[in-house]
PDB file of C-alpha atoms in Angstrom:
ATOM      1  CA  MET A   8      -0.192  -0.080  -0.071  1.00  0.00           C
ATOM      2  CA  LYS A   9       2.825   2.340   0.949  1.00  0.00           C
ATOM      3  CA  LYS A  10       4.628   1.180  -2.325  1.00  0.00           C
ATOM      4  CA  ASN A  11       1.670   2.018  -4.483  1.00  0.00           C
ATOM      5  CA  LYS A  12       1.288   5.739  -2.559  1.00  0.00           C
ATOM      6  CA  ILE A  13       5.012   6.279  -3.375  1.00  0.00           C
ATOM      7  CA  ILE A  14       4.411   5.487  -7.144  1.00  0.00           C
ATOM      8  CA  ILE A  15       1.232   7.161  -7.410  1.00  0.00           C
ATOM      9  CA  ILE A  16       2.996  10.784  -5.804  1.00  0.00           C
ATOM     10  CA  SER A  17       5.978  10.005  -8.338  1.00  0.00           C
ATOM     11  CA  ILE A  18       4.210   9.842 -11.368  1.00  0.00           C
ATOM     12  CA  ALA A  19       1.984  12.987 -10.106  1.00  0.00           C
ATOM     13  CA  LEU A  20       5.511  14.839  -9.418  1.00  0.00           C
ATOM     14  CA  LEU A  21       6.922  13.771 -12.797  1.00  0.00           C
ATOM     15  CA  GLY A  22       3.741  15.056 -14.512  1.00  0.00           C
ATOM     16  CA  PHE A  23       3.907  18.598 -12.936  1.00  0.00           C
ATOM     17  CA  ILE A  24       7.503  18.672 -13.610  1.00  0.00           C
ATOM     18  CA  SER A  25       6.730  17.792 -17.567  1.00  0.00           C
ATOM     19  CA  LEU A  26       4.160  20.186 -17.500  1.00  0.00           C
ATOM     20  CA  GLY A  27       6.034  22.742 -15.902  1.00  0.00           C
ATOM     21  CA  SER A  28       8.852  22.535 -18.109  1.00  0.00           C
ATOM     22  CA  SER A  29       6.430  22.217 -21.308  1.00  0.00           C
ATOM     23  CA  LEU A  30       4.908  25.615 -20.271  1.00  0.00           C
ATOM     24  CA  TRP A  31       8.264  27.387 -19.673  1.00  0.00           C
ATOM     25  CA  TYR A  32       9.756  26.126 -22.787  1.00  0.00           C
ATOM     26  CA  MET A  33       6.518  27.400 -24.798  1.00  0.00           C
ATOM     27  CA  SER A  34       6.575  30.661 -22.741  1.00  0.00           C
ATOM     28  CA  ALA A  35      10.167  30.993 -23.609  1.00  0.00           C
ATOM     29  CA  ASP A  36      10.047  30.024 -27.452  1.00  0.00           C
ATOM     30  CA  LYS A  37       7.782  32.933 -27.893  1.00  0.00           C
ATOM     31  CA  LYS A  38      10.377  35.567 -26.859  1.00  0.00           C
ATOM     32  CA  VAL A  39      11.943  37.292 -29.573  1.00  0.00           C
ATOM     33  CA  SER A  40      15.446  39.005 -28.989  1.00  0.00           C
ATOM     34  CA  LEU A  41      16.967  41.559 -30.996  1.00  0.00           C
ATOM     35  CA  SER A  42      20.389  41.539 -32.882  1.00  0.00           C
ATOM     36  CA  THR A  43      21.965  44.307 -34.925  1.00  0.00           C
ATOM     37  CA  ILE A  44      23.841  43.891 -37.848  1.00  0.00           C
ATOM     38  CA  ASP A  45      26.234  46.431 -38.971  1.00  0.00           C
ATOM     39  CA  ALA A  46      26.629  46.401 -42.868  1.00  0.00           C
ATOM     40  CA  LYS A  47      27.855  49.014 -45.277  1.00  0.00           C
ATOM     41  CA  GLN A  48      25.365  50.425 -47.189  1.00  0.00           C
ATOM     42  CA  VAL A  49      24.710  53.169 -49.993  1.00  0.00           C
ATOM     43  CA  SER A  50      24.823  56.281 -48.436  1.00  0.00           C
ATOM     44  CA  PHE A  51      23.633  59.659 -50.045  1.00  0.00           C
ATOM     45  CA  ASN A  52      25.162  63.239 -49.307  1.00  0.00           C
ATOM     46  CA  THR A  53      21.921  65.186 -50.783  1.00  0.00           C
ATOM     47  CA  VAL A  54      18.229  64.541 -51.266  1.00  0.00           C
ATOM     48  CA  ASP A  55      18.972  64.944 -55.240  1.00  0.00           C
ATOM     49  CA  GLU A  56      21.509  62.248 -55.343  1.00  0.00           C
ATOM     50  CA  MET A  57      18.919  59.832 -53.346  1.00  0.00           C
ATOM     51  CA  VAL A  58      16.189  60.469 -55.785  1.00  0.00           C
ATOM     52  CA  THR A  59      18.452  60.285 -58.850  1.00  0.00           C
ATOM     53  CA  PHE A  60      19.970  56.721 -57.452  1.00  0.00           C
ATOM     54  CA  SER A  61      16.162  55.598 -56.593  1.00  0.00           C
ATOM     55  CA  GLN A  62      13.704  54.619 -59.524  1.00  0.00           C
ATOM     56  CA  LEU A  63      10.423  54.439 -57.860  1.00  0.00           C
ATOM     57  CA  VAL A  64       9.303  57.295 -55.236  1.00  0.00           C
ATOM     58  CA  VAL A  65       5.962  56.498 -53.576  1.00  0.00           C
ATOM     59  CA  THR A  66       3.740  57.419 -50.603  1.00  0.00           C
ATOM     60  CA  GLY A  67       1.604  54.735 -49.039  1.00  0.00           C
ATOM     61  CA  LYS A  68       0.755  52.138 -46.333  1.00  0.00           C
ATOM     62  CA  PRO A  69       2.342  48.734 -45.408  1.00  0.00           C
ATOM     63  CA  ILE A  70      -0.516  46.039 -45.534  1.00  0.00           C
ATOM     64  CA  GLU A  71       1.031  42.772 -44.772  1.00  0.00           C
ATOM     65  CA  SER A  72       4.691  41.347 -43.662  1.00  0.00           C
ATOM     66  CA  GLU A  73       6.182  38.149 -44.171  1.00  0.00           C
ATOM     67  CA  ASN A  74       9.332  36.770 -43.051  1.00  0.00           C
ATOM     68  CA  PHE A  75      11.434  35.612 -45.628  1.00  0.00           C
ATOM     69  CA  VAL A  76      14.615  33.405 -45.221  1.00  0.00           C
ATOM     70  CA  THR A  77      16.427  31.161 -47.640  1.00  0.00           C
ATOM     71  CA  PHE A  78      19.318  28.744 -47.126  1.00  0.00           C
ATOM     72  CA  ASP A  79      21.755  26.945 -49.196  1.00  0.00           C
ATOM     73  CA  GLU A  80      22.762  23.278 -49.300  1.00  0.00           C
ATOM     74  CA  ARG A  81      25.262  23.695 -46.370  1.00  0.00           C
ATOM     75  CA  GLY A  82      22.575  25.794 -44.027  1.00  0.00           C
ATOM     76  CA  PHE A  83      23.906  29.195 -44.814  1.00  0.00           C
ATOM     77  CA  THR A  84      21.488  31.920 -45.073  1.00  0.00           C
ATOM     78  CA  VAL A  85      21.150  33.404 -48.915  1.00  0.00           C
ATOM     79  CA  ASP A  86      18.413  35.584 -48.912  1.00  0.00           C
ATOM     80  CA  ALA A  87      17.055  37.023 -45.493  1.00  0.00           C
ATOM     81  CA  TYR A  88      14.358  40.128 -44.872  1.00  0.00           C
ATOM     82  CA  THR A  89      10.811  40.768 -44.556  1.00  0.00           C
ATOM     83  CA  ILE A  90       8.816  41.304 -47.481  1.00  0.00           C
ATOM     84  CA  THR A  91       6.341  44.024 -47.094  1.00  0.00           C
ATOM     85  CA  GLN A  92       2.726  44.432 -49.353  1.00  0.00           C
ATOM     86  CA  PHE A  93       2.801  47.640 -49.650  1.00  0.00           C
ATOM     87  CA  LYS A  94       0.014  50.038 -51.079  1.00  0.00           C
ATOM     88  CA  ILE A  95       0.626  52.523 -53.045  1.00  0.00           C
ATOM     89  CA  ASN A  96      -1.578  56.080 -52.199  1.00  0.00           C
ATOM     90  CA  LYS A  97       0.860  58.132 -54.681  1.00  0.00           C
ATOM     91  CA  VAL A  98       3.483  57.607 -57.285  1.00  0.00           C
ATOM     92  CA  LEU A  99       5.793  60.757 -57.082  1.00  0.00           C
ATOM     93  CA  GLU A 100       8.623  59.653 -59.328  1.00  0.00           C
ATOM     94  CA  ASN A 101       8.775  56.446 -61.398  1.00  0.00           C
ATOM     95  CA  ARG A 102      11.691  55.843 -63.691  1.00  0.00           C
ATOM     96  CA  ASN A 103      10.671  51.887 -63.550  1.00  0.00           C
ATOM     97  CA  THR A 104       9.571  49.726 -66.497  1.00  0.00           C
ATOM     98  CA  HIS A 105       6.191  48.989 -64.410  1.00  0.00           C
ATOM     99  CA  ASP A 106       3.521  51.709 -64.619  1.00  0.00           C
ATOM    100  CA  TYR A 107       2.307  52.111 -61.317  1.00  0.00           C
ATOM    101  CA  LYS A 108      -0.935  53.910 -59.708  1.00  0.00           C
ATOM    102  CA  ALA A 109      -2.572  54.639 -56.890  1.00  0.00           C
ATOM    103  CA  GLY A 110      -4.036  51.624 -55.310  1.00  0.00           C
ATOM    104  CA  ASP A 111      -1.459  49.281 -56.738  1.00  0.00           C
ATOM    105  CA  ILE A 112       0.255  46.949 -54.373  1.00  0.00           C
ATOM    106  CA  ILE A 113       4.259  46.457 -54.581  1.00  0.00           C
ATOM    107  CA  LYS A 114       6.262  43.868 -52.325  1.00  0.00           C
ATOM    108  CA  VAL A 115       9.146  45.796 -50.393  1.00  0.00           C
ATOM    109  CA  ALA A 116      12.147  44.171 -48.936  1.00  0.00           C
ATOM    110  CA  GLU A 117      12.717  45.364 -45.372  1.00  0.00           C
ATOM    111  CA  PRO A 118      16.236  44.810 -43.911  1.00  0.00           C
ATOM    112  CA  SER A 119      15.235  42.825 -41.153  1.00  0.00           C
ATOM    113  CA  TYR A 120      14.310  39.216 -40.353  1.00  0.00           C
ATOM    114  CA  VAL A 121      13.262  36.703 -37.678  1.00  0.00           C
ATOM    115  CA  TYR A 122      15.334  33.595 -37.189  1.00  0.00           C
ATOM    116  CA  ASP A 123      13.710  30.688 -35.195  1.00  0.00           C
ATOM    117  CA  ASN A 124      16.538  29.470 -32.560  1.00  0.00           C
ATOM    118  CA  GLY A 125      15.819  25.932 -33.357  1.00  0.00           C
ATOM    119  CA  ILE A 126      15.647  23.834 -30.351  1.00  0.00           C
ATOM    120  CA  MET A 127      16.991  26.685 -27.991  1.00  0.00           C
ATOM    121  CA  PRO A 128      13.984  28.307 -27.060  1.00  0.00           C
ATOM    122  CA  GLY A 129      12.949  31.761 -28.607  1.00  0.00           C
ATOM    123  CA  LYS A 130      13.358  33.430 -31.997  1.00  0.00           C
ATOM    124  CA  THR A 131      16.072  36.193 -32.855  1.00  0.00           C
ATOM    125  CA  LYS A 132      15.087  39.253 -35.044  1.00  0.00           C
ATOM    126  CA  PHE A 133      17.955  40.398 -36.846  1.00  0.00           C
ATOM    127  CA  SER A 134      18.067  44.212 -38.217  1.00  0.00           C
ATOM    128  CA  ILE A 135      20.348  46.091 -40.580  1.00  0.00           C
ATOM    129  CA  ASN A 136      21.848  48.926 -39.248  1.00  0.00           C
ATOM    130  CA  ASN A 137      19.033  49.305 -36.676  1.00  0.00           C
ATOM    131  CA  TYR A 138      16.336  49.542 -39.400  1.00  0.00           C
ATOM    132  CA  ARG A 139      13.004  49.342 -37.782  1.00  0.00           C
ATOM    133  CA  ASN A 140      10.090  47.903 -39.578  1.00  0.00           C
ATOM    134  CA  MET A 141       7.324  49.995 -41.264  1.00  0.00           C
ATOM    135  CA  ASP A 142       4.259  50.201 -38.895  1.00  0.00           C
ATOM    136  CA  LYS A 143       0.776  49.114 -40.243  1.00  0.00           C
ATOM    137  CA  ASN A 144      -0.892  52.271 -38.726  1.00  0.00           C
ATOM    138  CA  HIS A 145       1.449  54.752 -40.408  1.00  0.00           C
ATOM    139  CA  ASN A 146       1.653  56.152 -43.913  1.00  0.00           C
ATOM    140  CA  TYR A 147       5.265  56.296 -45.793  1.00  0.00           C
ATOM    141  CA  MET A 148       7.399  57.955 -48.419  1.00  0.00           C
ATOM    142  CA  LEU A 149       9.700  55.356 -49.900  1.00  0.00           C
ATOM    143  CA  LEU A 150      12.260  55.896 -52.515  1.00  0.00           C
ATOM    144  CA  LEU A 151      13.135  52.347 -54.069  1.00  0.00           C
ATOM    145  CA  VAL A 152      15.258  50.818 -56.524  1.00  0.00           C
ATOM    146  CA  PRO A 153      14.319  47.134 -58.279  1.00  0.00           C
ATOM    147  CA  ASP A 154      16.151  44.037 -56.364  1.00  0.00           C
ATOM    148  CA  PHE A 155      18.629  42.573 -58.896  1.00  0.00           C
ATOM    149  CA  LYS A 156      17.258  38.965 -57.819  1.00  0.00           C
ATOM    150  CA  TYR A 157      13.649  39.122 -57.776  1.00  0.00           C
ATOM    151  CA  ASP A 158      11.997  41.427 -60.364  1.00  0.00           C
ATOM    152  CA  ASP A 159       8.552  41.838 -58.529  1.00  0.00           C
ATOM    153  CA  LEU A 160      10.485  43.258 -55.493  1.00  0.00           C
ATOM    154  CA  TYR A 161      11.867  46.483 -54.540  1.00  0.00           C
ATOM    155  CA  VAL A 162      14.532  47.215 -51.794  1.00  0.00           C
ATOM    156  CA  ILE A 163      15.065  51.068 -49.831  1.00  0.00           C
ATOM    157  CA  SER A 164      17.677  53.024 -51.409  1.00  0.00           C
ATOM    158  CA  GLY A 165      20.014  53.763 -48.478  1.00  0.00           C
ATOM    159  CA  VAL A 166      18.194  51.198 -45.809  1.00  0.00           C
ATOM    160  CA  ASN A 167      16.839  53.925 -43.293  1.00  0.00           C
ATOM    161  CA  GLU A 168      17.552  56.933 -45.389  1.00  0.00           C
ATOM    162  CA  GLY A 169      14.772  56.041 -48.031  1.00  0.00           C
ATOM    163  CA  LYS A 170      12.221  55.025 -45.780  1.00  0.00           C
ATOM    164  CA  HIS A 171      10.454  58.146 -43.874  1.00  0.00           C
ATOM    165  CA  ASN A 172       7.086  57.937 -41.787  1.00  0.00           C
ATOM    166  CA  ILE A 173       4.875  60.917 -43.140  1.00  0.00           C
ATOM    167  CA  ASP A 174       2.414  60.988 -40.074  1.00  0.00           C
ATOM    168  CA  ILE A 175       4.836  61.658 -37.808  1.00  0.00           C
ATOM    169  CA  PRO A 176       6.748  65.244 -37.618  1.00  0.00           C
ATOM    170  CA  GLY A 177      10.747  65.217 -37.530  1.00  0.00           C
ATOM    171  CA  ASN A 178      13.403  62.600 -39.340  1.00  0.00           C
ATOM    172  CA  ASP A 179      12.501  59.012 -37.652  1.00  0.00           C
ATOM    173  CA  GLY A 180      15.662  57.459 -37.779  1.00  0.00           C
ATOM    174  CA  GLU A 181      17.057  58.169 -41.189  1.00  0.00           C
ATOM    175  CA  LYS A 182      20.432  58.885 -39.398  1.00  0.00           C
ATOM    176  CA  VAL A 183      20.452  55.311 -38.067  1.00  0.00           C
ATOM    177  CA  GLY A 184      23.395  53.125 -39.265  1.00  0.00           C
ATOM    178  CA  VAL A 185      25.424  56.294 -40.492  1.00  0.00           C
ATOM    179  CA  PRO A 186      28.418  57.512 -38.212  1.00  0.00           C
ATOM    180  CA  HIS A 187      27.404  59.942 -35.801  1.00  0.00           C
ATOM    181  CA  GLY A 188      28.666  63.209 -37.019  1.00  0.00           C
ATOM    182  CA  GLU A 189      29.393  62.170 -40.598  1.00  0.00           C
ATOM    183  CA  LYS A 190      26.012  64.222 -41.664  1.00  0.00           C
ATOM    184  CA  ASN A 191      23.689  66.547 -40.608  1.00  0.00           C
ATOM    185  CA  TYR A 192      20.899  66.514 -43.312  1.00  0.00           C
ATOM    186  CA  LYS A 193      17.224  66.998 -43.227  1.00  0.00           C
ATOM    187  CA  PHE A 194      16.275  64.419 -46.197  1.00  0.00           C
ATOM    188  CA  LYS A 195      12.405  64.015 -44.822  1.00  0.00           C
ATOM    189  CA  GLU A 196      11.584  67.670 -44.750  1.00  0.00           C
ATOM    190  CA  GLU A 197      13.869  68.350 -48.084  1.00  0.00           C
ATOM    191  CA  LEU A 198      11.694  65.285 -49.793  1.00  0.00           C
ATOM    192  CA  MET A 199       8.236  66.499 -48.410  1.00  0.00           C
ATOM    193  CA  LYS A 200       9.172  69.803 -49.611  1.00  0.00           C
ATOM    194  CA  LYS A 201      10.345  68.718 -53.116  1.00  0.00           C
ATOM    195  CA  PHE A 202       7.181  66.258 -53.814  1.00  0.00           C
ATOM    196  CA  ASN A 203       4.710  69.035 -52.037  1.00  0.00           C
ATOM    197  CA  ILE A 204       3.652  66.288 -49.326  1.00  0.00           C
ATOM    198  CA  TYR A 205       1.564  68.142 -46.545  1.00  0.00           C
TER     199      TYR A 205
END
């Protein structure tokens, strides 16, 4: 009788430990830690230089985002970014082969991605030069170039320099990733004035 009681208590204790471990792992697996990747980027000295480099300048809103990571046969990362569906509100400049208009949706590669840590709990969000993903509640002006690999995808000119939240005042992170003191520009204000965005 005493032996049966010990077995029952042991089984119950093991069940609680298993349940506790599972709950801890599930909770820990939802956590996302941030890691910044410092990378050399195309950078501009003037607004005109950036506009000339870009093939498409638009305003609009992000509507949906999807993590995109591919690996080669050895397990090394080949492509890694967030693909964001961006609904165009206004085409400000277009030197592209596609004739875009208001309401069209384009795909934009945002320079950040989430990597599942595998058996280790949690995920890691990698961000190039402290890039912050677009917020679905805001409107943006984007300066874009076509991706050299995927013809239906656009890349933001100069990482942070070619993305501007036009719903909030001030420069929203355009200097991130540029060495402190190297530049003192006001791209956002100049661009809004150039394209009459108020």
